[in-house]
Coordinates of N, CA and C in Angstrom, one line a residue:
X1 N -11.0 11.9 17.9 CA -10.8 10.5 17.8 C -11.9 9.8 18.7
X2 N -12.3 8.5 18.3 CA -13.8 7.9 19.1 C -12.8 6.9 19.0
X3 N -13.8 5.9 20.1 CA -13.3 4.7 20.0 C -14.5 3.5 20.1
X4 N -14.0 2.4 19.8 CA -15.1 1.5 19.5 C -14.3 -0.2 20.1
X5 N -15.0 -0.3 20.6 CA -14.6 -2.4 21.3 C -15.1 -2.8 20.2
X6 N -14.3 -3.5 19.1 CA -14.8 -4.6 18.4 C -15.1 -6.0 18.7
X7 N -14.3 -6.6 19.5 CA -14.6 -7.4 20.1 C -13.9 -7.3 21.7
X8 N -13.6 -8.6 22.6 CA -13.3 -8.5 23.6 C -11.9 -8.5 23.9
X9 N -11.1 -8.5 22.5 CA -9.7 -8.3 22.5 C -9.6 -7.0 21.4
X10 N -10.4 -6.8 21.0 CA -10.3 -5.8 19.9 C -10.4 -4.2 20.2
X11 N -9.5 -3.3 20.2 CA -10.5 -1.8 20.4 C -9.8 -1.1 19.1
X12 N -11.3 -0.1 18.2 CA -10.9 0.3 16.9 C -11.1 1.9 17.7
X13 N -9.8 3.1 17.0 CA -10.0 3.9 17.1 C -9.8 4.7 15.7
X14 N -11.3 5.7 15.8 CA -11.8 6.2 14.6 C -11.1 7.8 14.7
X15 N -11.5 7.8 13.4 CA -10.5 9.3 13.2 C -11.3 9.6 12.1
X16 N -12.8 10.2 12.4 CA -13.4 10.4 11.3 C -13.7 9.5 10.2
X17 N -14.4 9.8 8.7 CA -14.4 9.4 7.8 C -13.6 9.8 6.8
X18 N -13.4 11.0 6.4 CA -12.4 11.3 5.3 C -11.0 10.5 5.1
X19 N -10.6 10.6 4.4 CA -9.3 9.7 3.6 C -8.3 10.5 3.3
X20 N -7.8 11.0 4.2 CA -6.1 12.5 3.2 C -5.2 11.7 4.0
X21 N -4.1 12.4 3.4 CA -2.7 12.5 3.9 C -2.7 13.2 5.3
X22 N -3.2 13.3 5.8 CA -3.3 14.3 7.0 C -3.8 13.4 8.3
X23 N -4.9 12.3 7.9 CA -5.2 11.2 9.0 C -4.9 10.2 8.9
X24 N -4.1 9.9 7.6 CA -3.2 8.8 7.5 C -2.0 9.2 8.6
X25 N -1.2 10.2 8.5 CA 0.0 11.1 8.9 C -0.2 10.3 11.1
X26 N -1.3 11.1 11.2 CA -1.8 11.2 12.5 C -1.9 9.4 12.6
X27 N -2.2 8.7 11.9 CA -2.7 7.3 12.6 C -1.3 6.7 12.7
X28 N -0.1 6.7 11.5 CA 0.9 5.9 11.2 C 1.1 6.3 12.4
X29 N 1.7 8.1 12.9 CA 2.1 8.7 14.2 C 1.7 7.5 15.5
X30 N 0.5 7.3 15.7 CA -0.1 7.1 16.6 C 0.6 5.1 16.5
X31 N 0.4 4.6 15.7 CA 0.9 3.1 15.3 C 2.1 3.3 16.1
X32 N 3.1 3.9 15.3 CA 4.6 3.8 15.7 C 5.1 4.1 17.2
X33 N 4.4 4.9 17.8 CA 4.4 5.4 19.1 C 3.8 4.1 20.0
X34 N 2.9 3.6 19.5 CA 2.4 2.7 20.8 C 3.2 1.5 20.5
X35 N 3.9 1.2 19.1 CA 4.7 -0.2 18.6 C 6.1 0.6 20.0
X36 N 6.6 1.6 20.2 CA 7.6 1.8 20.4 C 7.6 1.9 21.9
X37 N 6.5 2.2 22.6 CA 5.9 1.6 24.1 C 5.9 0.0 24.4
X38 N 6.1 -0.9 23.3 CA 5.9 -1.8 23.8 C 5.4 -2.5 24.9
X39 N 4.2 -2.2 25.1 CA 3.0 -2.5 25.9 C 2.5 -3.9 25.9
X40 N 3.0 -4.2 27.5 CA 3.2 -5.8 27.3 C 1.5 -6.6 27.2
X41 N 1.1 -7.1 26.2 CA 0.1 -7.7 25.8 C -1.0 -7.5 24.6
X42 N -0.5 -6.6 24.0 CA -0.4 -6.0 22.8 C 0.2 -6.9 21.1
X43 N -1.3 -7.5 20.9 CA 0.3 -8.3 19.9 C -0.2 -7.9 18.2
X44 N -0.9 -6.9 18.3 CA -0.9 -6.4 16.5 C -1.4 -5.2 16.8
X45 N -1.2 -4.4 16.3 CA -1.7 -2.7 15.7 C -1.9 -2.7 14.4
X46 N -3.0 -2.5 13.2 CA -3.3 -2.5 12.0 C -4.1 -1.3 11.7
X47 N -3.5 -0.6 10.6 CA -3.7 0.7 10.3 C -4.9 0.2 8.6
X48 N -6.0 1.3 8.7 CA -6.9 1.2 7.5 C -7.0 2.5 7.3
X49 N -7.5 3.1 6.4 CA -7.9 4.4 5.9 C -7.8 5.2 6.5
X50 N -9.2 4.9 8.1 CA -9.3 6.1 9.0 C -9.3 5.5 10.4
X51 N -8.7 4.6 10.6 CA -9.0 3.7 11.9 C -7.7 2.8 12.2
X52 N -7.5 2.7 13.6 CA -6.8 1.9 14.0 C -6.9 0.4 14.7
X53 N -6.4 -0.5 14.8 CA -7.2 -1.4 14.8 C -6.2 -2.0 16.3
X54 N -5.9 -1.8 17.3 CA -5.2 -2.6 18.6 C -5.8 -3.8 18.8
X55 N -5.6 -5.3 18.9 CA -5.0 -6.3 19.0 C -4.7 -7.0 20.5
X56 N -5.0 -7.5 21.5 CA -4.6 -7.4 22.8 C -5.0 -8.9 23.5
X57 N -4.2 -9.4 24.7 CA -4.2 -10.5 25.4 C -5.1 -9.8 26.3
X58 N -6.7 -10.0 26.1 CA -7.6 -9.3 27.8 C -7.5 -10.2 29.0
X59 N -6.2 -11.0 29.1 CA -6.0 -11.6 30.4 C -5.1 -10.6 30.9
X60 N -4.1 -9.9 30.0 CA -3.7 -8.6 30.4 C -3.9 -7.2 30.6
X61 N -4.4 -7.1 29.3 CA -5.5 -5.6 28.9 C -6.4 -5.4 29.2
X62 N -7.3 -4.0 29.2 CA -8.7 -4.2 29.0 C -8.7 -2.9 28.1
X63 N -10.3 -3.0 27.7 CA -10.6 -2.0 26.4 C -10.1 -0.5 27.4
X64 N -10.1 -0.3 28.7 CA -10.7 0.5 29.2 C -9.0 1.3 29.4
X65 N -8.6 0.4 29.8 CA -7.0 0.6 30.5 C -6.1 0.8 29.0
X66 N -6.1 0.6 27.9 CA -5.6 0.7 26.6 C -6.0 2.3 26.3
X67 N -7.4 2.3 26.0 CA -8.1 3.9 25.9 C -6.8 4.8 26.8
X68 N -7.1 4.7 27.9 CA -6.0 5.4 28.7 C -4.8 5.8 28.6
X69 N -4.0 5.0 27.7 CA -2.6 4.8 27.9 C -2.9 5.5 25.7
X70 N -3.7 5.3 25.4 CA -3.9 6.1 23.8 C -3.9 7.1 24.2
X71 N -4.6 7.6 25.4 CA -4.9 8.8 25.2 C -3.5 10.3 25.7
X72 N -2.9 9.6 26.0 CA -1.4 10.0 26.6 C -0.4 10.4 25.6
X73 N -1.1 9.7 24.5 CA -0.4 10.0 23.3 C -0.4 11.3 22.6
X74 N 0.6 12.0 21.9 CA 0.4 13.6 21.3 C 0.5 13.0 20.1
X75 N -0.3 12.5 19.2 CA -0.5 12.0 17.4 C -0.5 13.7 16.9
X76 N -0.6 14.4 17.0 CA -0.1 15.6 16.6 C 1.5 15.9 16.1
X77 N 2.4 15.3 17.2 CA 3.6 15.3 17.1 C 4.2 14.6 16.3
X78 N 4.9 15.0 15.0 CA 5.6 14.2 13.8 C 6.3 13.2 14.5
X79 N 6.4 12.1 14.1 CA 7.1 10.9 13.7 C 8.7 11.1 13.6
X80 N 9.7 10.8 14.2 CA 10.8 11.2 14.1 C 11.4 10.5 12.5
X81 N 11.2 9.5 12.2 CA 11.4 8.2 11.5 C 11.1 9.2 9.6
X82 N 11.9 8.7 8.8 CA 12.5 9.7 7.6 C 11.9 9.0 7.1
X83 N 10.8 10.1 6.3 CA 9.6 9.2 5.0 C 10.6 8.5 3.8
X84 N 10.3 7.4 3.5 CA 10.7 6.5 2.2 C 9.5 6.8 1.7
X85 N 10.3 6.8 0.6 CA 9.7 6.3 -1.3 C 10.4 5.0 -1.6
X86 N 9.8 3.7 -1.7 CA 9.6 2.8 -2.3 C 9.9 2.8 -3.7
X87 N 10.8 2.4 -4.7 CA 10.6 3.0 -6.5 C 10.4 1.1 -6.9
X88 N 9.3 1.2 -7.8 CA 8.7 0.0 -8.0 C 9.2 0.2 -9.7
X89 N 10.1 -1.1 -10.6 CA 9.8 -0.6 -11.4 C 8.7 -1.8 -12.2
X90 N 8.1 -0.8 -13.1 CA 6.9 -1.3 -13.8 C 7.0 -1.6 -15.3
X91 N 6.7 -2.9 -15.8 CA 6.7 -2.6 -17.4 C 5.1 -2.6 -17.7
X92 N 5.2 -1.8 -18.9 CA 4.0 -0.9 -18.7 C 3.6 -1.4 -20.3
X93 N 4.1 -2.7 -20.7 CA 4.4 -3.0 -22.5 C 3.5 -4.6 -22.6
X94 N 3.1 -5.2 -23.3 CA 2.6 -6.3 -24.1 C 3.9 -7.4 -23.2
X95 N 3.5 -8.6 -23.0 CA 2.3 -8.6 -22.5 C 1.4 -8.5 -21.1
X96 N 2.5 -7.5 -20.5 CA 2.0 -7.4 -19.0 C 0.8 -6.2 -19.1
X97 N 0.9 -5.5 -20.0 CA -0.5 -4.2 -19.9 C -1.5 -4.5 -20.2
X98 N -2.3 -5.6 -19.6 CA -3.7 -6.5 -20.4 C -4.9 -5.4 -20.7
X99 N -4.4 -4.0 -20.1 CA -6.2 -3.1 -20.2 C -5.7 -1.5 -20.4
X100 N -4.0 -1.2 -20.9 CA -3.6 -0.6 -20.7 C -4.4 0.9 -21.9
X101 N -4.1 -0.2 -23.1 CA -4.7 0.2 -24.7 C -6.1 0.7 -24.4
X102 N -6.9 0.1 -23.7 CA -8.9 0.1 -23.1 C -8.8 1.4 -22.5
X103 N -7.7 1.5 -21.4 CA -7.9 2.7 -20.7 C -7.3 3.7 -21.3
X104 N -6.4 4.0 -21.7 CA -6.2 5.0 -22.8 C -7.4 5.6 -23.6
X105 N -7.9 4.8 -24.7 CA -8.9 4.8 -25.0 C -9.9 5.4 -24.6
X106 N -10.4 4.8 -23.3 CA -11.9 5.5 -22.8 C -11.8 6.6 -22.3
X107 N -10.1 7.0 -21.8 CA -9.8 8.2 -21.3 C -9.1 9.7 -22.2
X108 N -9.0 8.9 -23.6 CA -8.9 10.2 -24.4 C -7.5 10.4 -24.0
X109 N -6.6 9.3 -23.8 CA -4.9 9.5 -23.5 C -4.8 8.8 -24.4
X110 N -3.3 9.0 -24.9 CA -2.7 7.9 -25.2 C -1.2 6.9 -24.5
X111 N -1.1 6.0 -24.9 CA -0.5 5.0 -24.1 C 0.8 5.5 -23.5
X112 N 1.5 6.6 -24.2 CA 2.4 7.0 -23.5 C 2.1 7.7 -22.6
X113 N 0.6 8.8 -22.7 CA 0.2 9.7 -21.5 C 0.1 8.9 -20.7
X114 N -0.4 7.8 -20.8 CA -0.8 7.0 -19.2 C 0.5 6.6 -18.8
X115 N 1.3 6.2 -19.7 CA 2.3 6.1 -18.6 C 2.9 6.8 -18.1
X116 N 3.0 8.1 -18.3 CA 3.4 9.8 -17.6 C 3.1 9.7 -16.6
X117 N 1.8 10.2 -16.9 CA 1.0 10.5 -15.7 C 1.0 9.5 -14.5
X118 N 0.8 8.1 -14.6 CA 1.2 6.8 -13.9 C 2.7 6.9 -13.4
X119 N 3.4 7.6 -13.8 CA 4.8 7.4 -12.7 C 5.4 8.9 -12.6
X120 N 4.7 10.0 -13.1 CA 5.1 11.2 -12.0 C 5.0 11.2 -11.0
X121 N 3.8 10.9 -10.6 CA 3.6 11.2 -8.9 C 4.1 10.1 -7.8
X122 N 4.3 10.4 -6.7 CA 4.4 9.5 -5.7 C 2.9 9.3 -5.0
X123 N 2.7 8.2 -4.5 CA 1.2 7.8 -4.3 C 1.7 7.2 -2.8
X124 N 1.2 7.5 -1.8 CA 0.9 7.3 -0.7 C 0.2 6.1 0.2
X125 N 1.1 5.1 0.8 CA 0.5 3.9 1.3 C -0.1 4.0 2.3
X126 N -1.7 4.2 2.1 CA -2.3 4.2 3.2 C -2.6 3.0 3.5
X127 N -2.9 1.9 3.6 CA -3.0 0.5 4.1 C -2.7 -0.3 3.5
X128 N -2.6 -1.6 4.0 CA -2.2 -3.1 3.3 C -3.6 -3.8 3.6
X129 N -4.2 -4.8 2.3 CA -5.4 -5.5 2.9 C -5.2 -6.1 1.4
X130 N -6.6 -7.0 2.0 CA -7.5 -8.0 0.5 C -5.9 -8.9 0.2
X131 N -4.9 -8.8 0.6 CA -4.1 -10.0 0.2 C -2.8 -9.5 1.1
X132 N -2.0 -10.3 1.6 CA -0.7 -9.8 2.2 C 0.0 -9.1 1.2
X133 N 0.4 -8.0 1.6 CA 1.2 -7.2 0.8 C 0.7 -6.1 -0.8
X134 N -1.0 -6.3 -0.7 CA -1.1 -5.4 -1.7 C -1.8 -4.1 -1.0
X135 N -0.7 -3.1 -1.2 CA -1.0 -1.8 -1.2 C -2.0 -1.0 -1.4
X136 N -2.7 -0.4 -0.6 CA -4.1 0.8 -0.9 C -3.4 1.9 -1.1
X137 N -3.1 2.7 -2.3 CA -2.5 3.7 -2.9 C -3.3 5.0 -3.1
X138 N -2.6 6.2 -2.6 CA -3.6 7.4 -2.9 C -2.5 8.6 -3.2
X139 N -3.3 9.5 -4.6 CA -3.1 10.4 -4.9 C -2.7 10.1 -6.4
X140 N -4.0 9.1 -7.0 CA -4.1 8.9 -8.3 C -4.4 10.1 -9.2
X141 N -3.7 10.9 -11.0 CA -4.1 11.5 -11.4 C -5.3 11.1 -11.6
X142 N -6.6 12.1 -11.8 CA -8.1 12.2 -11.6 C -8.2 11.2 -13.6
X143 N -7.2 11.9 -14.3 CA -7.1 11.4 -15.6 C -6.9 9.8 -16.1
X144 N -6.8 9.4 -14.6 CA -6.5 8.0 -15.1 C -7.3 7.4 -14.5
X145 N -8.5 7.5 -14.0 CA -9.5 6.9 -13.0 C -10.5 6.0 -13.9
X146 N -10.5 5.2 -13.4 CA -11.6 3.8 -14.8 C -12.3 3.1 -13.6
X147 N -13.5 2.3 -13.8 CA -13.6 2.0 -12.9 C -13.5 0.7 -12.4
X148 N -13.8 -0.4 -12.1 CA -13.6 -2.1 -11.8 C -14.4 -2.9 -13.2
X149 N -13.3 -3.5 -13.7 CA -14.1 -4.2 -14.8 C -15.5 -5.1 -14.0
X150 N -16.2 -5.2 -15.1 CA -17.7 -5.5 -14.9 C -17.9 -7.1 -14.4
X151 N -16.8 -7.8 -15.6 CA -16.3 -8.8 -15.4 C -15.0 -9.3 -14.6
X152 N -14.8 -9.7 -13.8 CA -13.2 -10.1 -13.4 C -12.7 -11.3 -13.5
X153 N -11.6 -11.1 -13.6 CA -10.4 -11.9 -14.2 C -10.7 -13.0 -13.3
X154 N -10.3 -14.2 -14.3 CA -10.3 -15.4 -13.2 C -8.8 -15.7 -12.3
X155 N -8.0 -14.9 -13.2 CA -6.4 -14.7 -13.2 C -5.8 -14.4 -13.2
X156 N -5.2 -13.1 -12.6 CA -4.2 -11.6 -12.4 C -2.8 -12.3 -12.0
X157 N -1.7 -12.2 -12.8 CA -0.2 -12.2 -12.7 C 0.2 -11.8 -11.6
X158 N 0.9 -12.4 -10.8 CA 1.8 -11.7 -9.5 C 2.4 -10.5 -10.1
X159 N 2.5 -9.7 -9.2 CA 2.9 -8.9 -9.6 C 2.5 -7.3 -10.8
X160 N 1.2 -7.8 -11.2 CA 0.5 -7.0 -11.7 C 0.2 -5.7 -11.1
X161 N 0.1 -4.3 -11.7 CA -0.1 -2.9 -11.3 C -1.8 -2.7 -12.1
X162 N -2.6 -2.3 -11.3 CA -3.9 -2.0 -11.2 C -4.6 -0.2 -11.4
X163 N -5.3 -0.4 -12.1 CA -6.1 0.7 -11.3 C -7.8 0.6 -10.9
X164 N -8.5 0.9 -10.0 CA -9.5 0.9 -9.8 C -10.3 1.7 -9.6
X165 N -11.5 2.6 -10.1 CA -11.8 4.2 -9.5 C -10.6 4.8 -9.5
X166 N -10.7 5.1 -8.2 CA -9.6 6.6 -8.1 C -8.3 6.0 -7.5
X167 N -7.7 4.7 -7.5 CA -7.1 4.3 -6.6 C -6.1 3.2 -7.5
X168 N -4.9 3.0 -7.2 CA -4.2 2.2 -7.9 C -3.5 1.2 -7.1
X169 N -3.2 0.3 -7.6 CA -2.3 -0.7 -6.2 C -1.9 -2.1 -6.9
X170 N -0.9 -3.0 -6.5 CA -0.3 -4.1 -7.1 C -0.8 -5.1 -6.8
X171 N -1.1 -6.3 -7.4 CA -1.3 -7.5 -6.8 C 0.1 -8.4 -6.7
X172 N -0.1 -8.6 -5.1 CA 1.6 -9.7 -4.8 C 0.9 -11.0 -5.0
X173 N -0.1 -11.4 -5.2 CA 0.2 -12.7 -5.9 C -0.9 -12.9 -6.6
X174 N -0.7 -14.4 -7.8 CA -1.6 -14.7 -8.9 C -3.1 -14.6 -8.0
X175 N -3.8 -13.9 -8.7 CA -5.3 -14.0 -8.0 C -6.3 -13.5 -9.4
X176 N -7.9 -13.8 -8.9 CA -8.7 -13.0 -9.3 C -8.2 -12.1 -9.1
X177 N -9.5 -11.1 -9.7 CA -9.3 -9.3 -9.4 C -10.1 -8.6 -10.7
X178 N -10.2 -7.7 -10.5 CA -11.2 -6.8 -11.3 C -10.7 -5.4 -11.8
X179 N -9.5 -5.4 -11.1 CA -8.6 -4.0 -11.5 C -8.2 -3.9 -12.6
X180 N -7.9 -2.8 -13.3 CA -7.5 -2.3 -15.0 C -6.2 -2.6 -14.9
X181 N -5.2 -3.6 -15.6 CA -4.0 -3.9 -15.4 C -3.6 -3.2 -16.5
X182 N -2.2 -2.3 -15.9 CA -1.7 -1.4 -16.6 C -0.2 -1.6 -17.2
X183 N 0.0 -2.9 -16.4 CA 1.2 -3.1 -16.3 C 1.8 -3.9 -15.0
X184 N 3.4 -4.7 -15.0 CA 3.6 -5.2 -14.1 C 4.8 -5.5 -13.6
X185 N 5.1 -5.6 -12.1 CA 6.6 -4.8 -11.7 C 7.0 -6.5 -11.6
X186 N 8.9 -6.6 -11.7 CA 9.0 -8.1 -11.8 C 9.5 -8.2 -11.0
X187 N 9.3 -7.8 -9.4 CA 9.9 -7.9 -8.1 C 8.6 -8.7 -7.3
X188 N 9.4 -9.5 -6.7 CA 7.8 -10.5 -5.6 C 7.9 -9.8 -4.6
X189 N 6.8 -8.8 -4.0 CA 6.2 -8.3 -3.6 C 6.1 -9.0 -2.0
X190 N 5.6 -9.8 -1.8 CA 5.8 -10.4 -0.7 C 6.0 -11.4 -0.6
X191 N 7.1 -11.9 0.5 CA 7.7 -13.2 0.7 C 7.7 -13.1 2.2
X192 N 7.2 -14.3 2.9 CA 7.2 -15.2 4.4 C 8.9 -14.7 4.8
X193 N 9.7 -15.9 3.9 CA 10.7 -15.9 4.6 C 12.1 -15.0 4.5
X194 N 11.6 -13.4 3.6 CA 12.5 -12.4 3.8 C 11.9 -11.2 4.6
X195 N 12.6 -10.7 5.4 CA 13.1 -9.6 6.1 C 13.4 -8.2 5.4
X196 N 12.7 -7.2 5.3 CA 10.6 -7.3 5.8 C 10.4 -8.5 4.3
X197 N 9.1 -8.5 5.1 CA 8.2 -9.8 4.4 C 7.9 -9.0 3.0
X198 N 8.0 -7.9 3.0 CA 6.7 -6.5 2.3 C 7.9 -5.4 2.5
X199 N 7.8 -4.7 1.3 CA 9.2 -3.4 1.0 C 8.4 -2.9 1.4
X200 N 7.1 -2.4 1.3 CA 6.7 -0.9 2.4 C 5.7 -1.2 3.1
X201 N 5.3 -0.3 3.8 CA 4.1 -0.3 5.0 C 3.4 1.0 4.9
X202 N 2.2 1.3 5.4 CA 1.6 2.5 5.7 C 2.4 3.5 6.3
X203 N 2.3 5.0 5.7 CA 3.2 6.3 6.0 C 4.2 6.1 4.3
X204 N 4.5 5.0 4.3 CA 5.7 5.1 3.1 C 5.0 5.1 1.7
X205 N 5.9 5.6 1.1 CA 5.4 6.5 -0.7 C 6.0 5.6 -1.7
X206 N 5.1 5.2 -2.6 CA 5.3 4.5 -3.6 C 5.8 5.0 -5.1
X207 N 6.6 5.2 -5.5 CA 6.5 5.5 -7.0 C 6.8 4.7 -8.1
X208 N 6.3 4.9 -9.2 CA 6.8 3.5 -10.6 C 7.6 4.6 -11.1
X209 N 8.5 3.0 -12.0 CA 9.5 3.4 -12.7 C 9.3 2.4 -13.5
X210 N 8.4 3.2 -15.2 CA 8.9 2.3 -16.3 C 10.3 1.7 -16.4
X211 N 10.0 0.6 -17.2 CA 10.9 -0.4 -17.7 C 10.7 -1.1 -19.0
X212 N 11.4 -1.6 -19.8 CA 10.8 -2.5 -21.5 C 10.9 -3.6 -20.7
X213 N 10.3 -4.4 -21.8 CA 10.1 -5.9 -21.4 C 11.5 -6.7 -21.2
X214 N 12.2 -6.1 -22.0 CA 13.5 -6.6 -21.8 C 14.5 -6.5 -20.6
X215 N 13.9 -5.2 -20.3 CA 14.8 -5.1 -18.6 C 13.9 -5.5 -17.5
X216 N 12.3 -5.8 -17.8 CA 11.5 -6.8 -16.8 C 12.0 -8.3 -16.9
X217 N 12.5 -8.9 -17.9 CA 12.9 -10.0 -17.6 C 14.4 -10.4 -17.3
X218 N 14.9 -9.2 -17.3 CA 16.2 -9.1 -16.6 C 16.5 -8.8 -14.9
X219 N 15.7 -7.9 -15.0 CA 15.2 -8.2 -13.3 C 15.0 -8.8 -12.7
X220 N 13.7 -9.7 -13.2 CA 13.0 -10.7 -13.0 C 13.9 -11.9 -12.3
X221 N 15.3 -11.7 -13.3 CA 16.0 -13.0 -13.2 C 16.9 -12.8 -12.2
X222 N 17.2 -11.7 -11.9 CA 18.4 -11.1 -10.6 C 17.5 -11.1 -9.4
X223 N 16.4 -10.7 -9.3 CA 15.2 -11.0 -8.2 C 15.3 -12.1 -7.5
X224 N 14.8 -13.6 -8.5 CA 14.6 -14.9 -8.5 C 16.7 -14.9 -7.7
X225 N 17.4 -14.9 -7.9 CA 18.6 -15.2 -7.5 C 19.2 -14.5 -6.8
X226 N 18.0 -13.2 -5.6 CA 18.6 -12.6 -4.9 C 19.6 -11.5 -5.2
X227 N 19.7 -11.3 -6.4 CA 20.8 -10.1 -6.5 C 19.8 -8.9 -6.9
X228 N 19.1 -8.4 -6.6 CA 18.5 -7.5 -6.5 C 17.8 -6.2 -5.7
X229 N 18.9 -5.2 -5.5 CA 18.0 -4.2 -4.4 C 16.6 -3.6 -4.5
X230 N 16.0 -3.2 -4.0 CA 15.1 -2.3 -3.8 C 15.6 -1.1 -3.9
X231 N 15.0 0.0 -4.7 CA 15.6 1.4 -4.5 C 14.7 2.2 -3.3
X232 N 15.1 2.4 -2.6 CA 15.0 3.1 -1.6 C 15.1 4.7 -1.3
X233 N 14.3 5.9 -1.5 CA 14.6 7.3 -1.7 C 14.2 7.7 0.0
X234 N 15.2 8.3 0.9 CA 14.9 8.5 1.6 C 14.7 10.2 1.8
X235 N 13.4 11.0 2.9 CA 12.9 12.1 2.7 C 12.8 12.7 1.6
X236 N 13.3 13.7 1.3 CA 12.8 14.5 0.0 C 13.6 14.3 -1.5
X237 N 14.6 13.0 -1.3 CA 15.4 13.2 -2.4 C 14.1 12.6 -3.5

């Protein structure tokens, strides 16, 4: 691990360049451990691919005395805290799959393969960025990899499910974007005034769960009125 002063409240600590489950594992470790020190002057920790990002009042801190108190840390040592799976569900049908038919297509699947393949696996939340609440996702099948439209949308649906390159992730709200829209889950993603703001965080595992359009606008409407849970899979169920 290196470390780096971004600025005079800022210190970034590097963990290499590679991108696995393995330095994701070690960073969340290292987040939750210093969130749980409660280190008075300390007021963000922000986790990215391969780096950590501390946050600090330097009328309390300094880059030097923080390093110190990092380094005390065993990020080796697992996380006591029970991995979640997040289950998103997705309709994957007309008219939320604006590029669904395209990618099929260029990938020699057809529309049901993509959706297979799109909700067997669990995909792993390695960061939040580019908007509150949309997810940087990893452990895309290699089969469904397309790359950023050439052109981008003036206009992506809240709530829209993406793919980009090798990587897939949701948009929580109406935006540009350039992602392959595959489909779109009818739960608002992030909200200010609910508790968490955002159903998952970094370390936690995302999986879709088709749905028809008919049970997306059924949801949709129990959401909007609050009667709706999140499914929630805790460790290995």
């Amino acid at each position: 691990m290196e470390t780096f002063k971004i600025t005079e409240n800022c210190l970034c600590l590097i963990f290499g360049e590679s991108i696995d489950e393995e330095v994701n594992r070690k960073i969340v470790n290292l987040k939750n451990k210093i969130d749980d020190m409660q280190i008075d002057g300390i007021y963000e920790v922000v986790i990215s691919y391969n780096r950590l990002y501390i946050y600090f009042n330097d009328d309390i801190l300094t880059h030097d005395g923080l390093i110190d108190v990092v380094n005390t840390v065993n990020i080796e040592e697992d996380d006591v805290r029970m991995q979640r799976t997040i289950v998103i569900p997705v309709c994957y049908e007309a008219p939320h799959a604006l590029d669904i038919d395209e990618l099929a297509r260029d990938n020699d699947l057809t529309v049901e393969e993509v959706i297979k393949l799109h909700t067997e696996r669990k995909y792993l939340v390695y960061m939040l960025g580019f908007m509150p609440g949309f997810p940087f996702l990893g452990g895309l099948d290699d089969r469904l990899m397309k790359p950023r439209k050439q052109t981008p949308r003036k206009e992506i649906p809240a709530g829209s499910v993406g793919i980009a390159g090798g990587q897939t992730g949701m948009y929580p709200y109406k935006s540009p974007g350039g992602w392959n829209i595959i489909g779109r889950t009818p739960l608002i993603l992030f909200e200010f005034d609910r508790e968490p703001e955002v159903y998952y965080e970094p370390g936690d595992y995302i999986q879709f769960k088709s749905i028809t359009a008919q049970e997306f606008d059924e949801i949709q409407q129990r959401v909007l009125q609050k009667e709706y849970d999140v499914e929630v899979l805790e460790g290995d169920e």
